[in-house]
Amino acid sequence: MVQLEYSVDEPLNREPELDKLVSSFITQPGHAYDRNHGPIPHLSAATHRVGIYGLVQKELTLSISDLQSLPQHTVICALQCAGNRRHTMRTKLKEVSGIDWFDGAVMNCAWTGPLLVDVLEKAGVNVPEEKRKDAHVAFSCFQTPTQDDEWYGASIPLSRALDPECAILLALEMNGKPLPANHGGPLRVVTPGIAGARSVKWLDRITVQMQESHNFYQRHDYKILPPEAQTKEEAEEWWDKVEALQDMPVNSVIAIPSAEASVQVDEDGLVEVKGYALPSGGDGPIVKVEVTGDEGKTWTEATLLEYDDPKETYKGVVELKWAWALWTAKVRVEKGKGRRIWSKATDRSGNTQKKDVEWNFRGVAYNGYGEVDNLEVV
Ligand SMILES: Nc1nc2c(c(=O)[nH]1)N[C@H]1C(S)=C(S)[C@@H](COP(=O)(O)O)O[C@H]1N2
Ligand SMILES: [Mo]
């Protein structure tokens, strides 16, 4: 019997305090958010197997040590819930449906394991060239029921899975240690640049197929519905017409100071601001973050913090295009109450945050300016 922690009715969902979250470039497990649609299974790395099925030449069943014997890759990438910042959409625009995430449903970790493409090549993808653009790779976890389905599943386009540049990983380690159970141990998918919902934990099965995953969370959730879909009933007619959310948009968040804080200006009359920024999908890294203390009249360019790895823990990982950027800035804010600060990030491909974004029923992919409100500046 698999030991379960938490339950379908009360799954573990939590996010860290923002000042802790931005205190280190690599997020330690104690500062990482948890998002679960059901209980957490505690699986044994000694007996767990993953099946490779569907449109392949040879079906495979691989153990954790089989996966360890393939070439290992380490990718530093941000993993974020599509609902990160939902609270801002809910309070600034209009009520939405979903967990009230603030700005902390994201972690930036070093993930290690074989590339999905290497495992797929071992099985041999059996989809004719002309059909490959319409094919998908589905990931399933059958360990426990979830809140809206009997299992958990997701899929990504096959083309993305087969592109080594996209770095889709079957992760066995998080920050150089075996994956903890709550983050999907002993095996999870990590989909850099793609919404966390597709990074299936406790992975049981990988299927090459011509349709997207049939799981509720692929077909009936995690989509940016048009604003006409205002209620659950109205949403029903849209789920099949709107594409599943894959790439997350460029984003930034102000972690320090926190909303409603009382902050003191320094001798130059400036307030110190700190936060993180995320590139859009595969368009990273972040190249610029700007901050304003006068509602956009003037913008100050933030300093992007260099990632230094004194112990060379992640030697060989040179590419940071999938990672977040931590930044600091000093910005002029007039003394008084009710002050606000905004941030705006730009990635390598020129994607920039806009001040406001359109409301959507599930409150996913919110990426209006980063902001803190109601500051008292003294
Ligand atoms: N099996 C399984 N995988 C899952 C989920 C889940 O509930 N069950 N939640 C998904 C969602 S919505 C997110 S945002 C991430 C959260 O990963 P974390 O709990 O490690 O933060 O896992 C994804 N993978
Ligand atoms: Mo999520």
Short mmCIF file of C-alpha atoms and ligand atoms in Angstrom, two decimals:
data_model
loop_
_atom_site.label_atom_id
_atom_site.label_comp_id
_atom_site.label_asym_id
_atom_site.label_seq_id
_atom_site.Cartn_x
_atom_site.Cartn_y
_atom_site.Cartn_z
CA MET A 1 0.00 0.00 0.00
CA VAL A 2 1.25 3.43 -0.91
CA GLN A 3 1.34 5.76 2.05
CA LEU A 4 -0.62 8.96 1.42
CA GLU A 5 -0.24 12.33 3.06
CA TYR A 6 -3.08 14.89 2.98
CA SER A 7 -6.28 14.10 1.09
CA VAL A 8 -8.43 14.88 -1.93
CA ASP A 9 -10.55 17.17 0.22
CA GLU A 10 -7.63 18.93 1.80
CA PRO A 11 -4.56 18.78 -0.41
CA LEU A 12 -1.37 20.64 0.49
CA ASN A 13 -1.31 24.07 -1.15
CA ARG A 14 0.99 26.74 0.21
CA GLU A 15 3.37 29.49 -0.84
CA PRO A 16 6.35 31.06 0.95
CA GLU A 17 6.72 34.62 2.24
CA LEU A 18 8.10 36.70 -0.61
CA ASP A 19 11.12 38.02 1.27
CA LYS A 20 12.21 34.42 1.91
CA LEU A 21 11.48 33.42 -1.67
CA VAL A 22 13.84 36.02 -3.14
CA SER A 23 16.56 35.44 -0.54
CA SER A 24 18.41 32.96 -2.80
CA PHE A 25 18.69 32.33 -6.51
CA ILE A 26 18.15 28.59 -6.06
CA THR A 27 14.96 27.94 -4.12
CA GLN A 28 15.46 25.53 -1.24
CA PRO A 29 12.66 23.02 -0.58
CA GLY A 30 11.61 24.87 2.58
CA HIS A 31 10.89 27.99 0.50
CA ALA A 32 9.17 26.26 -2.41
CA TYR A 33 5.43 26.44 -3.02
CA ASP A 34 3.29 23.29 -3.05
CA ARG A 35 0.37 22.75 -5.40
CA ASN A 36 -1.61 19.52 -5.26
CA HIS A 37 -4.95 18.43 -6.65
CA GLY A 38 -4.98 15.40 -4.35
CA PRO A 39 -2.94 13.68 -1.65
CA ILE A 40 0.83 13.22 -1.77
CA PRO A 41 1.86 9.59 -2.35
CA HIS A 42 5.11 8.35 -0.81
CA LEU A 43 6.57 6.05 -3.45
CA SER A 44 9.62 3.84 -3.22
CA ALA A 45 12.46 4.70 -5.59
CA ALA A 46 13.48 1.04 -5.44
CA THR A 47 10.25 -0.27 -6.94
CA HIS A 48 8.74 2.64 -8.89
CA ARG A 49 8.51 2.19 -12.68
CA VAL A 50 7.50 4.48 -15.51
CA GLY A 51 5.90 3.07 -18.67
CA ILE A 52 6.47 4.48 -22.16
CA TYR A 53 3.41 3.66 -24.25
CA GLY A 54 1.37 4.64 -27.27
CA LEU A 55 2.85 5.48 -30.65
CA VAL A 56 6.28 4.00 -30.02
CA GLN A 57 8.17 1.18 -31.68
CA LYS A 58 8.86 -0.57 -28.40
CA GLU A 59 6.95 -0.07 -25.18
CA LEU A 60 9.28 0.30 -22.21
CA THR A 61 9.03 0.01 -18.46
CA LEU A 62 11.90 1.84 -16.79
CA SER A 63 13.04 1.80 -13.18
CA ILE A 64 14.66 4.74 -11.42
CA SER A 65 18.07 3.13 -11.89
CA ASP A 66 17.35 2.66 -15.62
CA LEU A 67 16.68 6.39 -15.78
CA GLN A 68 19.84 7.10 -13.79
CA SER A 69 21.91 5.14 -16.29
CA LEU A 70 20.90 7.47 -19.15
CA PRO A 71 22.89 10.71 -19.70
CA GLN A 72 21.96 13.08 -16.86
CA HIS A 73 21.22 16.75 -17.48
CA THR A 74 20.80 19.59 -15.03
CA VAL A 75 18.50 22.46 -15.91
CA ILE A 76 17.98 25.49 -13.71
CA CYS A 77 14.45 26.63 -14.36
CA ALA A 78 11.56 28.37 -12.78
CA LEU A 79 8.49 26.26 -12.16
CA GLN A 80 5.36 28.26 -11.54
CA CYS A 81 1.71 27.64 -11.06
CA ALA A 82 -0.45 29.12 -13.81
CA GLY A 83 -2.47 30.69 -10.99
CA ASN A 84 0.49 32.61 -9.56
CA ARG A 85 -0.65 36.24 -8.85
CA ARG A 86 -4.32 35.29 -9.12
CA HIS A 87 -5.01 37.43 -6.04
CA THR A 88 -4.02 40.53 -8.00
CA MET A 89 -6.37 39.70 -10.86
CA ARG A 90 -9.14 38.98 -8.38
CA THR A 91 -8.72 42.20 -6.40
CA LYS A 92 -7.79 44.60 -9.22
CA LEU A 93 -10.08 43.35 -11.96
CA LYS A 94 -12.89 41.08 -10.83
CA GLU A 95 -13.54 37.89 -8.87
CA VAL A 96 -12.07 34.75 -10.43
CA SER A 97 -12.35 31.07 -9.62
CA GLY A 98 -9.39 29.37 -7.95
CA ILE A 99 -6.97 29.27 -5.03
CA ASP A 100 -6.05 32.73 -3.83
CA TRP A 101 -2.36 32.65 -4.80
CA PHE A 102 -0.42 35.78 -4.08
CA ASP A 103 2.96 36.25 -5.80
CA GLY A 104 4.82 33.24 -4.41
CA ALA A 105 3.58 30.23 -6.39
CA VAL A 106 6.94 29.85 -8.13
CA MET A 107 10.30 28.24 -7.41
CA ASN A 108 13.64 28.39 -9.21
CA CYS A 109 15.46 25.08 -8.83
CA ALA A 110 18.17 22.94 -10.37
CA TRP A 111 16.52 19.79 -11.72
CA THR A 112 18.53 16.72 -12.76
CA GLY A 113 17.62 13.63 -14.74
CA PRO A 114 17.48 12.30 -18.30
CA LEU A 115 15.97 14.40 -21.07
CA LEU A 116 12.51 13.23 -22.16
CA VAL A 117 13.75 13.15 -25.76
CA ASP A 118 16.40 10.54 -24.86
CA VAL A 119 13.78 8.29 -23.29
CA LEU A 120 11.44 8.73 -26.26
CA GLU A 121 14.26 7.88 -28.64
CA LYS A 122 14.98 4.74 -26.67
CA ALA A 123 11.38 3.67 -27.26
CA GLY A 124 11.38 4.96 -30.85
CA VAL A 125 8.62 7.45 -31.71
CA ASN A 126 6.30 5.84 -34.21
CA VAL A 127 4.53 8.86 -35.73
CA PRO A 128 5.02 9.66 -39.41
CA GLU A 129 6.93 12.89 -40.04
CA GLU A 130 3.89 14.71 -41.51
CA LYS A 131 1.77 13.93 -38.46
CA ARG A 132 4.32 14.88 -35.82
CA LYS A 133 3.17 18.47 -35.56
CA ASP A 134 -0.26 17.29 -34.37
CA ALA A 135 0.98 14.70 -31.88
CA HIS A 136 1.32 15.02 -28.11
CA VAL A 137 3.19 13.45 -25.26
CA ALA A 138 0.91 12.76 -22.30
CA PHE A 139 2.10 12.34 -18.72
CA SER A 140 -0.01 10.45 -16.20
CA CYS A 141 -0.01 9.80 -12.50
CA PHE A 142 -2.48 7.12 -11.40
CA GLN A 143 -1.37 7.00 -7.76
CA THR A 144 -4.32 8.85 -6.29
CA PRO A 145 -7.63 10.37 -7.33
CA THR A 146 -7.70 14.15 -7.68
CA GLN A 147 -10.32 16.76 -6.89
CA ASP A 148 -11.86 16.70 -10.37
CA ASP A 149 -10.75 13.41 -11.89
CA GLU A 150 -9.72 9.85 -11.07
CA TRP A 151 -6.04 10.62 -11.75
CA TYR A 152 -3.74 13.48 -12.70
CA GLY A 153 -2.50 14.06 -16.23
CA ALA A 154 -1.25 16.62 -18.70
CA SER A 155 0.33 16.76 -22.13
CA ILE A 156 2.66 18.88 -24.24
CA PRO A 157 3.18 18.94 -28.01
CA LEU A 158 5.43 16.11 -29.26
CA SER A 159 7.53 18.62 -31.22
CA ARG A 160 8.49 20.31 -27.98
CA ALA A 161 9.25 17.03 -26.26
CA LEU A 162 11.57 15.99 -29.08
CA ASP A 163 13.51 19.26 -29.16
CA PRO A 164 16.56 18.91 -26.87
CA GLU A 165 16.74 22.74 -26.76
CA CYS A 166 13.40 22.76 -24.92
CA ALA A 167 15.05 20.77 -22.11
CA ILE A 168 11.98 18.80 -21.03
CA LEU A 169 13.35 16.70 -18.21
CA LEU A 170 12.38 13.56 -16.31
CA ALA A 171 13.63 14.89 -13.02
CA LEU A 172 15.06 12.57 -10.38
CA GLU A 173 16.75 15.30 -8.35
CA MET A 174 15.94 18.75 -7.10
CA ASN A 175 18.96 20.91 -6.13
CA GLY A 176 21.28 17.91 -6.20
CA LYS A 177 19.20 15.72 -3.87
CA PRO A 178 16.61 13.03 -4.62
CA LEU A 179 13.25 14.66 -5.32
CA PRO A 180 11.25 14.97 -2.11
CA ALA A 181 7.84 13.26 -2.09
CA ASN A 182 5.90 16.53 -2.03
CA HIS A 183 7.61 17.71 -5.23
CA GLY A 184 6.94 14.46 -7.08
CA GLY A 185 9.64 12.04 -5.89
CA PRO A 186 10.99 9.76 -7.11
CA LEU A 187 10.14 11.03 -10.60
CA ARG A 188 8.43 14.06 -12.11
CA VAL A 189 8.34 15.85 -15.41
CA VAL A 190 9.87 19.33 -15.51
CA THR A 191 8.68 21.50 -18.40
CA PRO A 192 10.83 24.66 -18.53
CA GLY A 193 8.87 27.76 -19.57
CA ILE A 194 5.56 25.87 -19.47
CA ALA A 195 2.87 26.17 -16.79
CA GLY A 196 3.59 24.01 -13.73
CA ALA A 197 0.40 22.03 -14.31
CA ARG A 198 2.20 20.11 -17.07
CA SER A 199 5.10 19.13 -14.79
CA VAL A 200 3.39 15.95 -13.65
CA LYS A 201 4.59 14.58 -10.30
CA TRP A 202 4.86 10.88 -9.33
CA LEU A 203 5.05 10.02 -13.00
CA ASP A 204 3.63 6.60 -13.91
CA ARG A 205 3.22 6.76 -17.65
CA ILE A 206 4.40 8.64 -20.72
CA THR A 207 2.21 8.15 -23.80
CA VAL A 208 2.85 9.33 -27.35
CA GLN A 209 -0.61 9.99 -28.81
CA MET A 210 -2.49 12.02 -31.39
CA GLN A 211 -4.73 13.76 -28.84
CA GLU A 212 -4.00 15.91 -25.85
CA SER A 213 -4.27 14.27 -22.44
CA HIS A 214 -7.91 13.58 -21.60
CA ASN A 215 -7.37 14.56 -18.00
CA PHE A 216 -9.63 17.23 -16.50
CA TYR A 217 -6.66 19.50 -15.79
CA GLN A 218 -5.63 19.52 -19.44
CA ARG A 219 -9.09 19.92 -20.95
CA HIS A 220 -11.24 21.64 -18.35
CA ASP A 221 -8.85 23.85 -16.43
CA TYR A 222 -5.59 25.78 -16.95
CA LYS A 223 -6.85 27.68 -19.99
CA ILE A 224 -7.13 31.42 -20.59
CA LEU A 225 -10.84 31.65 -21.38
CA PRO A 226 -12.14 34.75 -23.20
CA PRO A 227 -13.77 37.40 -20.98
CA GLU A 228 -17.26 36.38 -22.23
CA ALA A 229 -16.91 33.26 -20.11
CA GLN A 230 -17.99 34.85 -16.83
CA THR A 231 -19.41 31.93 -14.90
CA LYS A 232 -18.86 28.22 -14.51
CA GLU A 233 -21.86 27.54 -16.77
CA GLU A 234 -20.69 29.97 -19.45
CA ALA A 235 -17.20 28.51 -19.22
CA GLU A 236 -18.60 25.11 -20.21
CA GLU A 237 -19.07 26.11 -23.82
CA TRP A 238 -15.49 27.42 -24.08
CA TRP A 239 -13.32 24.65 -22.67
CA ASP A 240 -13.24 22.72 -25.95
CA LYS A 241 -12.67 25.82 -28.05
CA VAL A 242 -9.66 27.27 -26.26
CA GLU A 243 -6.14 25.86 -26.34
CA ALA A 244 -4.53 24.49 -23.23
CA LEU A 245 -2.14 26.91 -21.55
CA GLN A 246 1.47 25.94 -22.22
CA ASP A 247 4.04 28.81 -22.21
CA MET A 248 3.83 31.22 -19.32
CA PRO A 249 4.09 34.96 -20.08
CA VAL A 250 6.87 37.40 -19.09
CA ASN A 251 6.34 38.56 -15.51
CA SER A 252 7.82 40.34 -12.52
CA VAL A 253 6.94 40.69 -8.89
CA ILE A 254 8.01 43.07 -6.13
CA ALA A 255 8.90 41.09 -3.02
CA ILE A 256 10.35 43.86 -0.87
CA PRO A 257 8.89 46.10 0.45
CA SER A 258 5.70 44.23 1.13
CA ALA A 259 2.28 45.77 0.54
CA GLU A 260 1.09 48.17 3.21
CA ALA A 261 4.56 48.35 4.78
CA SER A 262 5.96 51.48 6.27
CA VAL A 263 9.26 52.19 4.52
CA GLN A 264 11.98 54.66 5.20
CA VAL A 265 13.77 56.48 2.38
CA ASP A 266 17.58 56.51 2.45
CA GLU A 267 19.71 59.68 2.58
CA ASP A 268 19.13 60.19 -1.15
CA GLY A 269 15.37 59.92 -0.74
CA LEU A 270 15.21 56.47 -2.38
CA VAL A 271 13.39 53.28 -1.43
CA GLU A 272 15.11 49.91 -1.87
CA VAL A 273 13.06 47.44 -3.92
CA LYS A 274 13.70 43.76 -4.59
CA GLY A 275 11.94 41.10 -6.61
CA TYR A 276 12.02 38.39 -9.23
CA ALA A 277 11.27 38.33 -12.95
CA LEU A 278 10.31 35.48 -15.28
CA PRO A 279 10.80 35.23 -19.03
CA SER A 280 8.07 34.23 -21.44
CA GLY A 281 8.22 30.50 -22.37
CA GLY A 282 11.51 29.82 -24.17
CA ASP A 283 12.21 33.53 -24.74
CA GLY A 284 14.52 34.03 -21.77
CA PRO A 285 16.59 35.09 -20.09
CA ILE A 286 15.27 38.32 -18.61
CA VAL A 287 17.33 41.23 -19.93
CA LYS A 288 15.75 44.21 -18.18
CA VAL A 289 13.60 45.10 -15.20
CA GLU A 290 12.36 48.66 -14.63
CA VAL A 291 10.77 50.10 -11.54
CA THR A 292 8.65 53.21 -10.98
CA GLY A 293 7.65 54.99 -7.79
CA ASP A 294 5.56 57.66 -9.54
CA GLU A 295 3.01 55.54 -11.38
CA GLY A 296 4.98 55.30 -14.58
CA LYS A 297 6.12 58.91 -15.11
CA THR A 298 9.74 57.86 -14.65
CA TRP A 299 11.30 54.41 -14.68
CA THR A 300 14.55 53.32 -13.04
CA GLU A 301 16.44 50.33 -14.42
CA ALA A 302 16.97 47.63 -11.80
CA THR A 303 20.21 45.70 -11.32
CA LEU A 304 19.88 42.05 -12.28
CA LEU A 305 21.74 39.99 -9.69
CA GLU A 306 24.50 37.79 -11.06
CA TYR A 307 24.04 34.15 -10.23
CA ASP A 308 27.15 33.14 -8.42
CA ASP A 309 27.74 29.53 -7.58
CA PRO A 310 30.87 29.63 -5.42
CA LYS A 311 30.88 25.90 -4.79
CA GLU A 312 30.24 25.21 -8.48
CA THR A 313 27.39 23.00 -7.39
CA TYR A 314 25.80 23.12 -10.81
CA LYS A 315 28.96 22.99 -12.87
CA GLY A 316 28.25 22.70 -16.53
CA VAL A 317 24.95 24.54 -16.31
CA VAL A 318 25.75 27.67 -18.24
CA GLU A 319 22.40 28.42 -19.71
CA LEU A 320 20.04 30.46 -17.58
CA LYS A 321 17.36 31.14 -20.17
CA TRP A 322 14.76 29.14 -18.22
CA ALA A 323 15.62 30.63 -14.83
CA TRP A 324 14.15 33.57 -13.05
CA ALA A 325 16.14 36.76 -12.54
CA LEU A 326 16.42 38.31 -9.11
CA TRP A 327 16.78 42.09 -9.14
CA THR A 328 17.18 45.13 -6.89
CA ALA A 329 16.57 48.80 -7.48
CA LYS A 330 16.49 52.09 -5.64
CA VAL A 331 13.55 54.20 -6.61
CA ARG A 332 12.29 57.66 -5.72
CA VAL A 333 8.93 57.62 -3.98
CA GLU A 334 7.32 60.73 -2.53
CA LYS A 335 6.82 60.65 1.23
CA GLY A 336 3.28 60.01 2.39
CA LYS A 337 0.58 57.39 2.59
CA GLY A 338 -1.02 55.30 -0.16
CA ARG A 339 2.15 55.15 -2.26
CA ARG A 340 2.72 52.40 -4.80
CA ILE A 341 5.62 50.92 -6.72
CA TRP A 342 5.42 49.01 -10.00
CA SER A 343 7.88 46.77 -11.83
CA LYS A 344 8.07 45.77 -15.49
CA ALA A 345 10.28 43.04 -16.98
CA THR A 346 11.53 42.47 -20.53
CA ASP A 347 13.02 39.22 -21.83
CA ARG A 348 15.62 38.52 -24.54
CA SER A 349 12.96 38.29 -27.22
CA GLY A 350 11.51 41.68 -26.32
CA ASN A 351 8.35 40.51 -24.53
CA THR A 352 7.46 43.18 -21.96
CA GLN A 353 4.86 43.32 -19.26
CA LYS A 354 1.85 45.57 -19.77
CA LYS A 355 0.25 47.53 -16.98
CA ASP A 356 -3.04 45.70 -17.15
CA VAL A 357 -4.12 42.42 -18.64
CA GLU A 358 -7.49 41.04 -19.60
CA TRP A 359 -9.53 39.24 -16.97
CA ASN A 360 -10.11 35.49 -17.39
CA PHE A 361 -12.49 33.24 -15.46
CA ARG A 362 -9.82 31.00 -13.92
CA GLY A 363 -7.45 33.86 -13.18
CA VAL A 364 -4.48 32.19 -14.85
CA ALA A 365 -1.32 33.70 -16.36
CA TYR A 366 -1.76 37.11 -14.70
CA ASN A 367 1.18 39.28 -15.69
CA GLY A 368 0.21 42.93 -15.22
CA TYR A 369 2.98 45.11 -13.76
CA GLY A 370 4.45 43.84 -10.52
CA GLU A 371 3.09 46.05 -7.78
CA VAL A 372 2.95 46.90 -4.13
CA ASP A 373 0.22 49.20 -2.90
CA ASN A 374 -0.60 51.27 0.12
CA LEU A 375 2.94 51.92 1.24
CA GLU A 376 3.63 54.52 3.84
CA VAL A 377 6.85 56.26 2.92
CA VAL A 378 8.54 58.16 5.75
N1 LIG B 1 0.49 14.15 -10.06
C1 LIG B 1 0.33 15.47 -9.93
N2 LIG B 1 1.18 16.28 -10.58
C2 LIG B 1 1.07 17.63 -10.46
C3 LIG B 1 0.01 18.21 -9.71
C4 LIG B 1 -0.87 17.33 -9.04
O1 LIG B 1 -1.80 17.74 -8.34
N3 LIG B 1 -0.68 15.96 -9.17
N4 LIG B 1 -0.12 19.58 -9.65
C5 LIG B 1 0.45 20.33 -10.79
C6 LIG B 1 0.44 21.76 -10.61
S1 LIG B 1 -1.01 22.54 -10.92
C7 LIG B 1 1.59 22.47 -10.31
S2 LIG B 1 1.57 24.14 -10.29
C8 LIG B 1 2.84 21.77 -9.98
C9 LIG B 1 3.26 22.11 -8.55
O2 LIG B 1 4.46 21.50 -8.21
P1 LIG B 1 4.98 21.53 -6.70
O3 LIG B 1 3.92 20.98 -5.79
O4 LIG B 1 6.24 20.77 -6.71
O5 LIG B 1 5.18 22.97 -6.37
O6 LIG B 1 2.73 20.37 -10.07
C10 LIG B 1 1.87 19.86 -11.09
N5 LIG B 1 1.95 18.42 -11.11
MO MO B 2 -0.67 24.88 -10.89
#
